[in-house]
Tab-separated table of C-alpha atoms and ligand atoms in Angstrom:
chain	number	residue	atom	x	y	z
A	1	MET	CA	-15.486	-32.627	-47.627
A	2	ASN	CA	-17.777	-33.523	-50.548
A	3	LYS	CA	-18.362	-31.398	-53.655
A	4	PHE	CA	-21.591	-29.904	-52.273
A	5	GLU	CA	-19.920	-28.766	-48.990
A	6	GLU	CA	-17.032	-27.272	-50.975
A	7	ILE	CA	-19.378	-25.185	-53.175
A	8	LYS	CA	-21.423	-24.115	-50.138
A	9	GLY	CA	-18.215	-22.965	-48.403
A	10	ILE	CA	-17.248	-20.810	-51.415
A	11	ILE	CA	-20.753	-19.264	-51.560
A	12	ASP	CA	-20.700	-18.508	-47.796
A	13	LEU	CA	-17.290	-16.884	-48.094
A	14	LYS	CA	-18.460	-14.753	-51.021
A	15	LYS	CA	-21.517	-13.746	-49.006
A	16	LEU	CA	-19.354	-12.803	-46.052
A	17	GLN	CA	-17.096	-10.673	-48.249
A	18	ASN	CA	-20.111	-8.849	-49.701
A	19	GLU	CA	-21.577	-8.254	-46.245
A	20	ARG	CA	-18.246	-6.894	-45.064
A	21	LYS	CA	-17.979	-4.560	-48.060
A	22	HIS	CA	-21.537	-3.373	-47.446
A	23	GLU	CA	-20.813	-2.704	-43.742
A	24	ILE	CA	-17.663	-0.731	-44.595
A	25	GLN	CA	-19.413	1.352	-47.275
A	26	ASN	CA	-22.263	2.230	-44.967
A	27	ALA	CA	-20.212	2.824	-41.836
A	28	SER	CA	-20.386	6.212	-40.150
A	29	ASP	CA	-17.460	8.497	-40.885
A	30	ALA	CA	-17.608	9.927	-37.351
A	31	GLU	CA	-14.306	9.777	-35.486
A	32	LEU	CA	-13.771	6.754	-33.283
A	33	PRO	CA	-14.161	7.493	-29.559
A	34	LYS	CA	-10.895	8.452	-27.857
A	35	LYS	CA	-11.868	6.328	-24.877
A	36	TYR	CA	-13.967	3.222	-24.647
A	37	PRO	CA	-16.156	2.410	-21.616
A	38	MET	CA	-13.503	-0.062	-20.395
A	39	ASN	CA	-10.811	2.656	-20.424
A	40	ILE	CA	-13.104	5.020	-18.546
A	41	LEU	CA	-13.861	2.367	-15.914
A	42	GLU	CA	-10.150	1.548	-15.581
A	43	GLU	CA	-9.324	5.223	-14.981
A	44	GLU	CA	-12.097	5.506	-12.409
A	45	LEU	CA	-10.921	2.442	-10.485
A	46	HIS	CA	-7.157	2.919	-10.841
A	47	PRO	CA	-6.379	6.602	-11.385
A	48	GLU	CA	-2.683	7.543	-11.524
A	49	THR	CA	-3.429	10.650	-9.519
A	50	GLN	CA	-6.423	11.784	-7.507
A	51	TYR	CA	-6.645	15.448	-6.580
A	52	LEU	CA	-8.110	15.856	-3.114
A	53	LYS	CA	-9.097	18.714	-0.855
A	54	ILE	CA	-9.330	18.660	2.948
A	55	THR	CA	-12.805	19.504	4.245
A	56	LYS	CA	-12.471	18.534	7.896
A	57	ILE	CA	-9.756	17.790	10.455
A	58	ILE	CA	-10.450	15.822	13.652
A	59	ASP	CA	-7.846	16.169	16.446
A	60	ARG	CA	-7.069	12.951	18.336
A	61	ASP	CA	-4.250	13.620	20.850
A	62	ASP	CA	-1.109	12.663	18.903
A	63	ALA	CA	-3.030	11.827	15.720
A	64	LYS	CA	-5.369	13.634	13.352
A	65	SER	CA	-8.044	12.437	10.978
A	66	PHE	CA	-8.224	14.304	7.696
A	67	VAL	CA	-11.393	14.116	5.617
A	68	PHE	CA	-10.850	14.548	1.861
A	69	VAL	CA	-13.257	15.189	-1.000
A	70	PRO	CA	-12.431	15.245	-4.728
A	71	ASP	CA	-10.880	18.474	-5.965
A	72	GLU	CA	-12.993	19.184	-9.030
A	73	SER	CA	-10.998	22.307	-9.885
A	74	LYS	CA	-8.013	20.023	-10.599
A	75	GLY	CA	-10.038	17.464	-12.581
A	76	THR	CA	-10.991	14.823	-9.988
A	77	SER	CA	-14.767	14.593	-9.898
A	78	LYS	CA	-15.106	11.232	-8.166
A	79	LEU	CA	-13.009	9.291	-5.648
A	80	ALA	CA	-11.791	5.863	-6.703
A	81	TYR	CA	-13.544	2.983	-4.964
A	82	PHE	CA	-11.265	0.971	-2.684
A	83	GLN	CA	-11.241	-2.257	-0.703
A	84	ALA	CA	-11.261	-1.785	3.082
A	85	GLY	CA	-7.626	-2.120	4.155
A	86	GLN	CA	-6.069	-0.473	1.087
A	87	TYR	CA	-3.967	2.682	1.152
A	88	ILE	CA	-3.418	5.736	-0.991
A	89	SER	CA	0.055	7.116	-1.523
A	90	LEU	CA	0.306	10.861	-0.991
A	91	LYS	CA	2.548	12.758	-3.410
A	92	LEU	CA	4.318	15.441	-1.437
A	93	HIS	CA	6.704	18.247	-2.236
A	94	ILE	CA	8.525	19.260	0.935
A	95	GLY	CA	11.360	21.737	0.574
A	96	LYS	CA	13.464	20.498	-2.310
A	97	SER	CA	12.366	16.888	-2.014
A	98	TYR	CA	9.589	15.014	-3.762
A	99	CYS	CA	8.402	12.070	-1.717
A	100	THR	CA	5.458	9.774	-1.168
A	101	ARG	CA	3.799	8.438	1.971
A	102	ALA	CA	1.328	5.576	1.997
A	103	TYR	CA	-1.551	5.801	4.478
A	104	ALA	CA	-4.365	3.283	4.828
A	105	ILE	CA	-7.779	4.819	4.241
A	106	SER	CA	-9.481	4.689	7.639
A	107	SER	CA	-13.005	5.380	6.386
A	108	THR	CA	-15.127	2.717	4.704
A	109	PRO	CA	-15.623	1.994	0.989
A	110	LYS	CA	-19.270	3.090	1.411
A	111	GLN	CA	-18.049	6.533	2.480
A	112	ALA	CA	-15.895	6.700	-0.671
A	113	LEU	CA	-19.046	6.108	-2.722
A	114	SER	CA	-20.597	9.117	-1.026
A	115	GLY	CA	-17.520	11.196	-1.896
A	116	GLU	CA	-15.191	11.058	1.128
A	117	TYR	CA	-11.927	9.441	2.191
A	118	MET	CA	-10.567	9.758	5.701
A	119	LEU	CA	-6.903	9.303	6.584
A	120	THR	CA	-5.964	9.022	10.252
A	121	ILE	CA	-2.306	9.892	10.700
A	122	LYS	CA	-0.159	9.620	13.833
A	123	LEU	CA	2.366	12.357	14.522
A	124	VAL	CA	5.948	11.076	14.392
A	125	LYS	CA	7.673	13.794	16.399
A	126	ASN	CA	11.150	13.432	14.900
A	127	GLY	CA	9.780	12.409	11.534
A	128	TYR	CA	10.032	14.236	8.246
A	129	VAL	CA	6.532	14.164	6.774
A	130	THR	CA	4.085	14.250	9.692
A	131	PRO	CA	5.551	17.425	11.304
A	132	TYR	CA	5.168	19.030	7.858
A	133	ILE	CA	1.546	17.870	7.667
A	134	TRP	CA	0.796	19.144	11.183
A	135	GLU	CA	2.304	22.512	10.324
A	136	ASN	CA	0.813	22.972	6.871
A	137	TRP	CA	-2.412	21.061	6.338
A	138	LYS	CA	-5.574	23.064	6.980
A	139	VAL	CA	-9.170	22.833	5.802
A	140	GLY	CA	-8.963	23.674	2.085
A	141	THR	CA	-5.422	22.298	1.561
A	142	GLU	CA	-5.082	20.508	-1.785
A	143	VAL	CA	-3.263	17.167	-1.826
A	144	ALA	CA	-2.359	14.828	-4.698
A	145	ALA	CA	-2.550	11.071	-4.118
A	146	SER	CA	-2.352	7.814	-6.021
A	147	GLY	CA	-5.308	5.553	-6.612
A	148	PRO	CA	-6.026	2.954	-3.897
A	149	ALA	CA	-3.453	0.173	-3.713
A	150	GLY	CA	-2.253	-2.634	-1.459
A	151	GLN	CA	-3.106	-6.268	-0.794
A	152	LEU	CA	-4.256	-6.048	2.822
A	153	PHE	CA	-7.939	-6.520	2.124
A	154	TYR	CA	-10.421	-9.363	2.393
A	155	GLU	CA	-10.735	-11.394	-0.785
A	156	PRO	CA	-13.165	-14.310	-0.317
A	157	LEU	CA	-11.530	-16.373	-3.096
A	158	ARG	CA	-8.145	-16.063	-1.427
A	159	ASP	CA	-8.760	-15.612	2.291
A	160	LYS	CA	-10.412	-17.559	5.079
A	161	LYS	CA	-13.664	-16.181	6.391
A	162	THR	CA	-12.146	-15.434	9.800
A	163	ILE	CA	-9.414	-12.821	9.836
A	164	ILE	CA	-6.996	-12.357	12.692
A	165	ALA	CA	-5.819	-8.771	12.272
A	166	GLY	CA	-2.750	-8.028	14.346
A	167	GLY	CA	-0.569	-5.000	14.889
A	168	SER	CA	-0.314	-1.417	15.974
A	169	GLY	CA	-1.242	-0.033	12.553
A	170	ILE	CA	-4.950	0.062	13.222
A	171	THR	CA	-6.300	2.170	10.353
A	172	PRO	CA	-6.727	-0.608	7.736
A	173	PHE	CA	-8.492	-2.781	10.310
A	174	TYR	CA	-10.684	0.088	11.439
A	175	SER	CA	-11.869	0.456	7.852
A	176	MET	CA	-12.451	-3.320	7.611
A	177	ALA	CA	-14.398	-3.340	10.878
A	178	GLY	CA	-16.609	-0.531	9.554
A	179	ALA	CA	-17.115	-2.372	6.258
A	180	ILE	CA	-18.155	-5.548	8.110
A	181	ALA	CA	-20.564	-3.572	10.282
A	182	ASP	CA	-22.208	-1.891	7.279
A	183	GLY	CA	-22.496	-5.182	5.367
A	184	THR	CA	-19.930	-4.473	2.628
A	185	ILE	CA	-17.761	-7.394	3.770
A	186	ASP	CA	-19.070	-10.766	4.914
A	187	ALA	CA	-16.280	-11.974	7.216
A	188	ASN	CA	-15.371	-12.274	10.888
A	189	LEU	CA	-12.653	-9.997	12.217
A	190	ILE	CA	-10.676	-10.508	15.415
A	191	ILE	CA	-8.374	-7.531	15.961
A	192	LEU	CA	-5.331	-8.125	18.178
A	193	TYR	CA	-4.500	-4.467	18.688
A	194	GLY	CA	-1.042	-3.777	20.076
A	195	SER	CA	-0.434	-0.440	21.833
A	196	ARG	CA	2.148	0.759	24.338
A	197	THR	CA	-0.316	1.965	26.966
A	198	HIS	CA	-4.037	2.528	27.322
A	199	ASN	CA	-3.546	6.185	26.379
A	200	HIS	CA	-1.867	5.219	23.118
A	201	ILE	CA	-4.925	3.358	21.783
A	202	LEU	CA	-5.965	5.223	18.647
A	203	LEU	CA	-9.630	4.990	17.533
A	204	GLY	CA	-10.325	2.765	20.590
A	205	ASP	CA	-13.809	4.156	21.369
A	206	GLU	CA	-14.802	4.030	17.719
A	207	LEU	CA	-13.723	0.379	17.481
A	208	ASP	CA	-15.630	-0.484	20.659
A	209	ARG	CA	-18.749	1.103	19.182
A	210	ILE	CA	-18.423	-0.996	16.021
A	211	ALA	CA	-17.807	-4.186	18.048
A	212	ALA	CA	-20.939	-3.434	20.094
A	213	LYS	CA	-22.982	-3.271	16.871
A	214	THR	CA	-21.913	-6.606	15.384
A	215	ASP	CA	-20.672	-9.904	16.791
A	216	LYS	CA	-18.551	-10.309	13.646
A	217	VAL	CA	-15.984	-7.843	15.013
A	218	LYS	CA	-14.020	-8.458	18.202
A	219	VAL	CA	-11.259	-6.199	19.547
A	220	VAL	CA	-8.558	-7.448	21.920
A	221	ASN	CA	-6.240	-4.742	23.241
A	222	ILE	CA	-2.697	-5.807	24.092
A	223	LEU	CA	-0.619	-3.295	26.032
A	224	SER	CA	3.159	-3.713	26.020
A	225	ASP	CA	4.145	-1.094	28.624
A	226	GLU	CA	1.274	-1.222	31.105
A	227	GLU	CA	-0.864	-3.752	32.940
A	228	VAL	CA	-4.528	-2.810	32.962
A	229	GLU	CA	-7.380	-5.020	34.061
A	230	GLY	CA	-9.383	-6.339	31.124
A	231	TYR	CA	-6.488	-5.888	28.687
A	232	GLU	CA	-3.851	-8.344	27.581
A	233	HIS	CA	-0.300	-7.499	28.556
A	234	GLY	CA	2.845	-8.045	26.456
A	235	PHE	CA	3.244	-8.500	22.717
A	236	ILE	CA	1.303	-10.230	19.969
A	237	ASN	CA	2.803	-13.693	20.205
A	238	GLN	CA	1.937	-17.315	19.552
A	239	ALA	CA	0.083	-17.705	22.864
A	240	ILE	CA	-2.110	-14.621	22.288
A	241	ILE	CA	-2.933	-15.663	18.724
A	242	GLU	CA	-3.814	-19.203	19.822
A	243	LYS	CA	-5.939	-17.858	22.660
A	244	TYR	CA	-8.220	-15.845	20.358
A	245	ALA	CA	-7.964	-17.552	16.951
A	246	PRO	CA	-10.103	-20.587	16.022
A	247	ALA	CA	-8.399	-23.817	17.162
A	248	ASP	CA	-8.847	-25.438	13.719
A	249	LYS	CA	-6.434	-22.852	12.201
A	250	ASN	CA	-9.028	-22.023	9.599
A	251	TYR	CA	-8.224	-18.315	9.498
A	252	SER	CA	-6.137	-15.732	7.673
A	253	ILE	CA	-3.729	-13.432	9.470
A	254	TYR	CA	-3.269	-9.807	8.390
A	255	MET	CA	-0.542	-7.747	10.034
A	256	SER	CA	0.085	-4.039	9.949
A	257	GLY	CA	2.671	-2.057	11.867
A	258	PRO	CA	6.315	-1.016	11.998
A	259	ALA	CA	9.070	-3.299	10.695
A	260	ALA	CA	10.319	-4.371	14.148
A	261	MET	CA	6.843	-5.482	15.192
A	262	ILE	CA	6.192	-7.320	11.924
A	263	HIS	CA	9.560	-9.047	12.256
A	264	PHE	CA	8.732	-10.182	15.813
A	265	VAL	CA	5.199	-11.355	14.990
A	266	ASN	CA	6.462	-13.220	11.918
A	267	GLN	CA	8.716	-15.321	14.173
A	268	GLU	CA	5.708	-16.116	16.370
A	269	ILE	CA	3.479	-16.947	13.400
A	270	LYS	CA	6.090	-19.427	12.130
A	271	LYS	CA	5.451	-21.484	15.291
A	272	LEU	CA	1.775	-21.800	14.322
A	273	ASP	CA	2.676	-23.811	11.243
A	274	LEU	CA	0.232	-22.058	8.900
A	275	ARG	CA	0.422	-22.093	5.132
A	276	PRO	CA	2.244	-19.007	3.671
A	277	GLY	CA	-0.941	-17.951	1.841
A	278	GLN	CA	-2.705	-17.526	5.174
A	279	VAL	CA	-0.520	-14.572	6.162
A	280	ARG	CA	-0.543	-11.083	4.640
A	281	GLN	CA	1.292	-8.072	5.965
A	282	GLU	CA	2.018	-4.434	5.361
A	283	MET	CA	4.713	-2.421	7.085
A	284	SER	CA	4.474	1.184	8.143
A	285	GLY	CA	7.198	3.684	9.034
A	286	SER	CA	10.847	3.420	8.173
A	287	VAL	CA	13.057	0.374	8.687
A	288	ASN	CA	16.171	0.518	10.863
A	289	PRO	CA	18.598	-1.906	9.152
A	290	TYR	CA	20.917	-2.033	12.208
A	291	PHE	CA	18.142	-3.885	14.006
A	292	PHE	CA	18.759	-7.018	11.906
A	293	LYS	CA	21.237	-9.617	13.203
A	294	ASN	CA	22.864	-10.156	9.805
A	295	TYR	CA	23.619	-6.438	9.261
A	296	PRO	CA	27.366	-6.012	8.573
A	297	GLU	CA	28.867	-4.253	11.602
A	298	GLU	CA	31.527	-2.404	9.553
A	299	ALA	CA	28.898	-0.465	7.540
A	300	LYS	CA	27.216	1.083	10.589
A	301	ASN	CA	27.110	4.890	10.862
A	302	LYS	CA	28.737	5.450	7.474
A	303	THR	CA	27.726	7.649	4.570
A	304	PHE	CA	28.468	6.315	1.101
A	305	ASN	CA	28.516	7.881	-2.358
A	306	MET	CA	25.628	6.770	-4.498
A	307	THR	CA	25.716	7.495	-8.237
A	308	VAL	CA	22.136	7.736	-9.458
A	309	LYS	CA	21.511	7.342	-13.168
A	310	THR	CA	18.140	8.492	-14.422
A	311	ARG	CA	16.815	9.246	-17.920
A	312	ASP	CA	19.433	11.799	-18.913
A	313	GLN	CA	21.138	12.649	-15.673
A	314	ILE	CA	23.870	11.236	-13.512
A	315	GLN	CA	24.163	12.577	-9.974
A	316	VAL	CA	26.374	11.566	-7.101
A	317	ILE	CA	24.589	11.912	-3.781
A	318	PRO	CA	25.310	10.963	-0.157
A	319	ALA	CA	23.592	7.775	1.079
A	320	ARG	CA	23.531	7.051	4.819
A	321	SER	CA	23.795	3.411	5.816
A	322	ASP	CA	20.746	3.672	8.107
A	323	GLU	CA	18.494	5.136	5.389
A	324	SER	CA	17.036	3.393	2.377
A	325	LEU	CA	18.248	4.169	-1.134
A	326	LEU	CA	14.837	5.744	-1.744
A	327	VAL	CA	15.172	8.168	1.178
A	328	ALA	CA	18.700	9.141	0.053
A	329	MET	CA	17.310	10.058	-3.379
A	330	GLU	CA	14.393	11.988	-1.893
A	331	ARG	CA	16.737	13.937	0.404
A	332	ALA	CA	18.792	14.884	-2.665
A	333	GLY	CA	15.704	16.139	-4.516
A	334	ILE	CA	15.637	13.309	-7.030
A	335	ILE	CA	12.115	12.384	-8.098
A	336	ALA	CA	12.244	8.622	-7.561
A	337	PRO	CA	9.206	6.391	-8.106
A	338	SER	CA	7.603	4.846	-5.008
A	339	SER	CA	4.236	3.939	-3.535
A	340	CYS	CA	3.874	1.464	-0.630
A	341	ARG	CA	7.349	2.103	0.831
A	342	SER	CA	7.332	-1.335	2.411
A	343	GLY	CA	8.843	-3.537	-0.287
A	344	VAL	CA	5.543	-4.899	-1.540
A	345	CYS	CA	4.267	-2.999	-4.602
A	346	GLY	CA	7.445	-2.881	-6.722
A	347	ALA	CA	6.925	0.753	-7.806
A	348	CYS	CA	10.456	1.686	-6.700
A	349	ARG	CA	12.201	-1.277	-8.360
A	350	SER	CA	15.635	-0.181	-9.642
A	351	ARG	CA	18.907	-1.810	-10.667
A	352	VAL	CA	22.082	-1.804	-8.624
A	353	VAL	CA	24.728	-1.468	-11.335
A	354	ASN	CA	27.618	-1.906	-8.934
A	355	GLY	CA	28.337	-1.753	-5.205
A	356	LYS	CA	26.898	-3.604	-2.230
A	357	VAL	CA	23.533	-3.278	-0.548
A	358	PHE	CA	21.793	-4.773	2.473
A	359	ILE	CA	18.263	-6.131	2.018
A	360	PRO	CA	16.762	-7.031	5.401
A	361	PHE	CA	13.731	-8.965	4.189
A	362	PRO	CA	13.826	-12.248	2.281
A	363	GLY	CA	11.549	-12.977	-0.669
A	364	ARG	CA	13.219	-11.239	-3.620
A	365	ARG	CA	12.313	-12.893	-6.940
A	366	ALA	CA	15.040	-15.108	-8.374
A	367	ALA	CA	15.241	-13.003	-11.554
A	368	ASP	CA	15.656	-9.806	-9.497
A	369	SER	CA	18.510	-11.371	-7.518
A	370	GLU	CA	20.118	-12.589	-10.728
A	371	TYR	CA	19.999	-9.178	-12.442
A	372	ASN	CA	20.486	-7.040	-9.302
A	373	TYR	CA	17.070	-5.421	-9.147
A	374	VAL	CA	16.027	-4.157	-5.719
A	375	ASN	CA	13.131	-2.313	-4.149
A	376	THR	CA	14.869	0.893	-3.108
A	377	CYS	CA	12.428	1.539	-0.249
A	378	VAL	CA	13.765	-1.474	1.703
A	379	THR	CA	17.369	-1.584	0.460
A	380	PHE	CA	20.307	0.020	2.264
A	381	PRO	CA	23.794	0.959	1.035
A	382	ILE	CA	26.777	-0.814	2.584
A	383	SER	CA	29.373	0.504	0.105
A	384	ASP	CA	29.622	3.172	-2.590
A	385	LEU	CA	27.263	2.157	-5.362
A	386	THR	CA	25.638	3.016	-8.668
A	387	LEU	CA	21.889	2.812	-9.116
A	388	GLN	CA	19.904	2.907	-12.347
A	389	VAL	CA	16.433	4.301	-11.686
A	390	PRO	CA	13.578	3.798	-14.179
A	391	VAL	CA	11.734	6.916	-15.157
A	392	HIS	CA	8.289	5.771	-16.203
A	393	ASP	CA	6.562	7.114	-13.092
A	394	TYR	CA	8.286	10.461	-12.882
A	395	ALA	CA	5.566	12.617	-14.349
A	396	ASN	CA	3.001	11.059	-12.021
A	397	MET	CA	5.150	11.659	-8.964
A	398	LEU	CA	4.550	15.360	-9.286
A	399	GLY	CA	0.792	14.994	-8.981
B	1	LIG	S1	7.547	1.608	-2.922
B	1	LIG	FE1	6.464	-0.305	-3.020
B	1	LIG	S2	8.098	-1.722	-3.134
B	1	LIG	FE2	9.112	0.145	-2.837
C-alpha cells in the first residue's frame, strides 16, 4: 500500500464513522418489532400447534373423513401449507392420558390454501384412539394438532419423476394423486394399493376418478384375501413392482402402511437392487415386537418396571413388553413428546439410563447407540429400566 492509499483509507474510515454516528443520532426511537417477517413466515409454515374445528364428517363404512377449518377463537386464523403426503399429529387428551396420533392429510395442498384439511381415518376396533374419535368427534369438535410434518412427499431435487407408491396406507397417496391432477405436482404416480378384499378398498372410487382425469396417475389394486378379475392377487412383492415400474429403475418408491407390511415389502425391494435414496417409507399403527425373528423369547408377555425421569419428577410405571416405551408412558398419564410415532421424526428421542430394550428396526445413528438414545415410539422394554425423557416439548403437547 502506498502513502496515498493509506491516507485515503483513513479518510474513508473517518467518513464511515461519521455516517454511522449520523444514522444512530437520527434513528427512530420506536420500539423494534417483536417479530420480523421471517419469524412470521416460519410460524405460518411450521406452527407448533394449530387449533382446528370439524365442519363436516363423511362416513365411509369402517372409515370417516373429517374436514377441519382453522379455529379462530383459539388463535389459528390460517392453516399451514403442506406438501401432499405429509401428516399432522393430533394432540389428544383421553381419560388420564395425553397422546398423539399422526394422520396423513388426505386433501390436497390447494384445499389447505382455501382453508380446509381433510383427515380420513380408519376405525381400529380394538384400538385406543379411533374408538374414542368415533364416540366423541362431532361437527364443531375442537382439535389441536401439530404443523404438517413428514418426509413422504415429492421433492424434485431428491426424487425421481416417477413414483411407485405402495402400501395399504392410502391417504398420503390420495393427496398426492389429487395434487398431480390439479397441477401442484409435476410427477407420475403409480399406486400399488394393497387391500384385503375389494370391500376394504378405501377411497377407491375417488382414486379411479382422479386416474380417469390424468394419465399421470395409475392405480393398481392388489387384494391379499380375494381373487377378483381385473385386480392383482397377493402381496406387494418384487414381481408386482417389476410388472408396473419402469424397467430402467428410474423411479422412487414411497411406502405407507403397518409395520408388518413395510417389513415384508422392504425385503422385496432389497431384491430390486435400488439405491437407498430411492426408497422412502412411513409406518402407521402400532408395532408388534414379537413379530420380529430376533425378539428375545424370554421377554414375551412380561411387564417390567420402568423408572421415568422427567424435569422434576421420577415415576415408576408398568411397561408391557409388547408395547413401546412411549405407549407405557401415555398409559401412565405422563406427557411424553412424540409426533410421527414411527421412528422417523425424532420427537420422542430419550435416553435409556439403564436396563435393556429391543429396537426392531435398524438405522439408529452411531452417536445414539453410543450414548443410549432411543426413539421411544419404536423401542420396547425387555428388562426393568430407567428412562430420561427430555421436556422441551411438554407445553406443546397439551395443545
Ligand atoms: S415420534 Fe417420531 S420418532 Fe418417535
